[in-house]
Amino acid sequence: MNNKFDVITIGGSAGSLLVLTELLDALPDRLTAPVIIVLHRLRNVQSEMGRLLSTRRRIVEPEDKEPVREHCVYLAPQNYHLMVEADRTFMLDYSELVNYSRPSIDMTFSSVAEVYGARTLGILLSGANKDGAAGLCQIITAGGRGVVQDPQTAAFEAMPQSAIEMCGGVQVLSIENIKKIIVGET
Amino acid sequence: MNEVISNADFLDIINIIKLQYGYDFTGYAQASIKRRLLRFMGHMQLNSVFELKYRLVNDQDLFSRLIQYVTVNVTEMFRDPGFYKSLREQVLPKLAAYPNIKIWHAGCSTGEEVFSMAILLQEAGLLGRTKIYATDLNPANLERASAGILPLDNMKDFTQNYIQSGGLADFSNYYTARYDNVLIKKELRQHIAFFQHNLVTDKVFNEFQLICCRNVFIYFNRELQNSVLQLFFDSLSSRGYLAMGIKETMRFADLQGKFEVVHAHNKIYRRKE
């Protein structure tokens, strides 16, 4: 069973949509840990991203101060940074772009690392910039597990590659193996 | 930026600022403000929290710069066009019934959303009898807002937002462009008063038919949200409107029973009696 993690957080940018869908479809029903997703998206265009990503799971864009609940899959809303507070509620932040991005993966990963520490699983997928790399390192420093999609299989390698270069302890895995971790087999 | 500010240090910093300068950040949401403090330390090349505390006690200039850094000064004209559309269609027609209209923009930053409001009122034929009170915590923001000067770069995006909000006029009629900046037309600005007001420590100063406070609550913890909501309730006339950011919610607030929902997605509420 999946008792190792209290939270799973996933970041992705260019080229991550299909693999993310694959991961979401593989989430076992018994998984209790909340899943927090950050994708780089257009800022002022209405989108139905939540529905696009998965037909199996309902994906929620959290509102400010909403508690982080088990069994739920969350997606950072457009044009806000998404953070988690010490009392495990969401906080939205409308400050400057970070790594040219809002939402920024670093912002979410780093706040999750601070709150969930060693009980965090962070996953960084395909993308064309380095957002998420520093955050993934913070997850690892906090004792959590940091995984990247193998750059060789990623449509855009810059994002996972930056994380590998930025700190030790990053696990480089195929999507199949990332699924296995989520399912709790490895 | 891998360092963290411990809770004890955070409370120390907040206390120094409160005692020495009168700004109270106690009720701010910590994830964000801690991050901004770290960013500020990085920018000022302060190597430790101790150094930050020491300098804060002894150096007034450092504090002025800290305020610029810690407050979030990001804004857009017609941010969330759908929200402005709702204002046009659902709120302004109701405001038209008042002989004199008073609006409060709380946390107006550099004024972009206030100018947007003035444009809506102008197009609804209401600006002439409206007074907009636009307040912010940060004096530098207010200075910029009062000047009415915005960078030209953003106008393309703002024009898109304006059109999506249901605007039919030629957006460039509302400003004069010169070199890299634009100046918002005076006829829009003359109905706006910009001044400093701190939502945490300052009180009711007038009665309004509409209060706009968007993307400010997200930086407050629930306790502070509750007390500012009380301030807004007390500042609204009976049946007055309150508009919040589209990801802000009244669901977790003590006072939610005292407001009715006008538009659930765009977060427009109305004071009951």
Coordinates of N, CA and C in Angstrom, one line a residue, chain B residues 118-211:
Chain B
A118 N -12.8 52.9 -13.5 CA -13.2 54.2 -14.0 C -13.7 54.2 -15.4
I119 N -13.0 53.3 -16.2 CA -13.4 53.1 -17.6 C -14.9 52.5 -17.7
L120 N -15.1 51.5 -16.8 CA -16.4 50.9 -16.8 C -17.5 51.9 -16.5
L121 N -17.2 52.7 -15.4 CA -18.1 53.7 -15.0 C -18.4 54.8 -16.1
Q122 N -17.3 55.2 -16.7 CA -17.4 56.2 -17.8 C -18.3 55.6 -18.9
E123 N -18.1 54.3 -19.3 CA -18.9 53.7 -20.3 C -20.4 53.6 -19.9
A124 N -20.6 53.4 -18.6 CA -22.0 53.3 -18.1 C -22.6 54.7 -17.8
G125 N -21.9 55.7 -18.1 CA -22.4 57.1 -17.9 C -22.5 57.4 -16.4
L126 N -21.7 56.8 -15.6 CA -21.9 57.0 -14.1 C -20.7 57.7 -13.5
L127 N -19.6 57.8 -14.3 CA -18.4 58.3 -13.6 C -18.5 59.7 -13.0
G128 N -19.3 60.6 -13.7 CA -19.5 62.0 -13.2 C -20.0 62.1 -11.8
R129 N -20.8 61.1 -11.4 CA -21.3 61.2 -10.0 C -20.7 60.1 -9.1
T130 N -19.5 59.7 -9.5 CA -18.9 58.7 -8.6 C -17.6 59.2 -8.0
K131 N -17.3 58.8 -6.8 CA -16.0 59.0 -6.2 C -15.4 57.7 -5.9
I132 N -14.2 57.5 -6.4 CA -13.5 56.2 -6.1 C -12.4 56.5 -5.1
Y133 N -12.4 55.8 -4.0 CA -11.4 55.9 -2.9 C -10.5 54.7 -3.1
A134 N -9.2 55.0 -3.5 CA -8.3 53.8 -3.8 C -7.2 53.9 -2.8
T135 N -7.1 52.8 -2.0 CA -6.1 52.8 -0.9 C -5.1 51.6 -1.0
D136 N -4.0 51.8 -0.5 CA -2.9 50.8 -0.4 C -2.1 51.0 0.8
L137 N -1.4 50.0 1.2 CA -0.5 50.0 2.3 C 0.9 50.7 1.9
N138 N 1.2 50.5 0.7 CA 2.6 50.9 0.2 C 2.6 52.3 -0.4
P139 N 3.3 53.2 0.2 CA 3.3 54.6 -0.3 C 3.8 54.7 -1.7
A140 N 4.8 53.9 -2.0 CA 5.4 54.0 -3.4 C 4.4 53.6 -4.5
N141 N 3.5 52.6 -4.2 CA 2.5 52.3 -5.1 C 1.5 53.4 -5.3
L142 N 1.2 54.1 -4.2 CA 0.2 55.2 -4.3 C 0.8 56.4 -5.2
E143 N 2.1 56.6 -5.0 CA 2.7 57.6 -5.8 C 2.6 57.3 -7.3
R144 N 2.9 56.1 -7.6 CA 2.8 55.7 -9.0 C 1.4 55.7 -9.5
A145 N 0.5 55.3 -8.7 CA -0.9 55.2 -9.1 C -1.4 56.7 -9.4
S146 N -1.1 57.6 -8.5 CA -1.5 59.0 -8.6 C -1.0 59.6 -9.9
A147 N 0.2 59.2 -10.3 CA 0.8 59.8 -11.5 C 0.0 59.3 -12.7
G148 N -0.6 58.2 -12.7 CA -1.4 57.6 -13.8 C -0.6 57.2 -15.0
I149 N 0.7 56.9 -14.7 CA 1.6 56.5 -15.8 C 1.9 55.0 -15.8
L150 N 1.7 54.3 -16.9 CA 1.9 52.9 -17.0 C 2.9 52.6 -18.1
P151 N 3.6 51.5 -18.0 CA 4.5 51.1 -19.1 C 3.7 50.7 -20.3
L152 N 4.1 51.2 -21.5 CA 3.4 50.9 -22.8 C 3.4 49.4 -23.1
D153 N 4.4 48.7 -22.7 CA 4.5 47.3 -23.0 C 3.3 46.5 -22.7
N154 N 2.6 46.8 -21.6 CA 1.5 46.0 -21.2 C 0.2 46.3 -21.9
M155 N 0.2 47.4 -22.6 CA -1.1 47.8 -23.1 C -1.8 46.9 -24.1
K156 N -0.9 46.1 -24.8 CA -1.5 45.1 -25.7 C -2.3 44.1 -25.0
D157 N -1.7 43.5 -23.9 CA -2.5 42.6 -23.1 C -3.7 43.2 -22.5
F158 N -3.5 44.4 -22.0 CA -4.7 45.1 -21.3 C -5.8 45.3 -22.3
T159 N -5.4 45.6 -23.6 CA -6.5 45.9 -24.6 C -7.3 44.6 -24.8
Q160 N -6.5 43.5 -24.9 CA -7.2 42.2 -25.0 C -8.2 41.9 -23.9
N161 N -7.7 42.2 -22.7 CA -8.5 42.0 -21.5 C -9.8 42.9 -21.6
Y162 N -9.6 44.1 -22.0 CA -10.6 45.1 -22.1 C -11.7 44.6 -23.1
I163 N -11.3 44.1 -24.2 CA -12.2 43.6 -25.2 C -13.0 42.4 -24.7
Q164 N -12.2 41.5 -24.0 CA -12.9 40.3 -23.4 C -13.9 40.7 -22.3
S165 N -13.7 41.9 -21.7 CA -14.6 42.3 -20.6 C -15.9 42.9 -21.2
G166 N -16.0 42.9 -22.5 CA -17.2 43.5 -23.2 C -17.0 44.9 -23.6
G167 N -15.8 45.4 -23.5 CA -15.5 46.8 -23.9 C -15.7 47.0 -25.4
L168 N -16.4 48.1 -25.8 CA -16.6 48.3 -27.3 C -15.9 49.5 -27.8
A169 N -15.3 50.3 -27.0 CA -14.7 51.5 -27.4 C -13.3 51.2 -27.9
D170 N -12.6 52.2 -28.5 CA -11.3 52.1 -28.9 C -10.4 52.3 -27.6
F171 N -9.8 51.2 -27.1 CA -9.1 51.3 -25.8 C -8.1 52.4 -25.7
S172 N -7.5 52.7 -26.9 CA -6.4 53.7 -26.9 C -6.9 55.1 -26.6
N173 N -8.2 55.3 -26.7 CA -8.8 56.6 -26.3 C -8.7 56.9 -24.9
Y174 N -8.4 55.9 -24.0 CA -8.3 56.2 -22.6 C -6.9 56.6 -22.1
Y175 N -6.0 56.6 -23.0 CA -4.6 57.0 -22.6 C -3.9 57.8 -23.7
T176 N -2.8 58.4 -23.3 CA -2.0 59.1 -24.3 C -0.6 58.4 -24.2
A177 N -0.1 57.9 -25.3 CA 1.1 57.2 -25.3 C 2.3 58.2 -25.6
R178 N 3.4 58.0 -24.9 CA 4.6 58.8 -25.2 C 5.8 58.0 -24.8
Y179 N 6.7 57.8 -25.8 CA 7.8 57.0 -25.6 C 7.4 55.6 -25.1
D180 N 8.0 55.2 -23.9 CA 7.7 53.9 -23.4 C 6.6 53.8 -22.4
N181 N 5.9 54.9 -22.2 CA 4.8 54.9 -21.2 C 3.5 55.5 -21.8
V182 N 2.5 55.2 -21.0 CA 1.2 55.9 -21.3 C 0.7 56.6 -20.1
L183 N -0.1 57.7 -20.4 CA -0.7 58.4 -19.3 C -2.2 58.2 -19.4
I184 N -2.8 57.7 -18.3 CA -4.2 57.5 -18.3 C -4.9 58.9 -18.3
K185 N -5.9 59.0 -19.1 CA -6.6 60.3 -19.3 C -7.0 60.9 -18.0
K186 N -6.9 62.2 -17.9 CA -7.2 62.9 -16.7 C -8.7 62.8 -16.3
E187 N -9.5 62.8 -17.3 CA -11.0 62.8 -17.0 C -11.4 61.5 -16.3
L188 N -10.5 60.4 -16.5 CA -10.8 59.2 -15.7 C -10.2 59.4 -14.3
R189 N -9.1 60.0 -14.2 CA -8.4 60.0 -12.9 C -8.9 61.0 -11.9
Q190 N -9.6 62.0 -12.5 CA -10.0 63.1 -11.5 C -11.1 62.6 -10.6
H191 N -11.7 61.5 -10.8 CA -12.7 61.0 -9.9 C -12.1 60.0 -8.9
I192 N -10.8 59.8 -8.9 CA -10.2 58.9 -8.0 C -9.3 59.6 -6.9
A193 N -9.5 59.2 -5.7 CA -8.6 59.7 -4.6 C -7.7 58.6 -4.1
F194 N -6.4 58.7 -4.3 CA -5.5 57.7 -3.8 C -4.9 58.1 -2.4
F195 N -5.0 57.2 -1.5 CA -4.4 57.5 -0.2 C -4.1 56.2 0.6
Q196 N -3.2 56.4 1.6 CA -2.8 55.2 2.4 C -3.8 54.8 3.4
H197 N -4.0 53.5 3.4 CA -4.9 52.9 4.4 C -4.4 51.5 4.6
N198 N -4.2 51.1 5.9 CA -3.8 49.8 6.2 C -4.9 49.0 6.7
L199 N -5.3 47.9 6.0 CA -6.5 47.1 6.4 C -6.3 46.5 7.7
V200 N -5.1 46.3 8.2 CA -4.9 45.6 9.5 C -5.2 46.6 10.6
T201 N -4.7 47.8 10.5 CA -4.7 48.7 11.7 C -5.7 49.9 11.5
D202 N -6.0 50.3 10.3 CA -6.9 51.4 10.1 C -8.4 51.0 10.1
K203 N -9.2 52.0 10.3 CA -10.7 51.7 10.5 C -11.6 52.1 9.4
V204 N -12.9 52.0 9.6 CA -13.9 52.5 8.7 C -13.7 54.0 8.5
F205 N -13.7 54.5 7.2 CA -13.6 55.9 6.9 C -14.7 56.5 6.1
N206 N -15.6 55.7 5.6 CA -16.7 56.2 4.8 C -17.7 55.0 4.6
E207 N -18.8 55.3 3.9 CA -19.7 54.2 3.6 C -19.8 54.1 2.1
F208 N -19.8 52.9 1.6 CA -19.7 52.6 0.1 C -20.8 51.7 -0.4
Q209 N -21.1 51.9 -1.7 CA -22.0 51.0 -2.3 C -21.3 49.8 -3.0
L210 N -19.9 50.0 -3.2 CA -19.2 48.9 -3.7 C -17.7 48.9 -3.1
I211 N -17.3 47.8 -2.7 CA -15.9 47.6 -2.3 C -15.2 46.6 -3.1

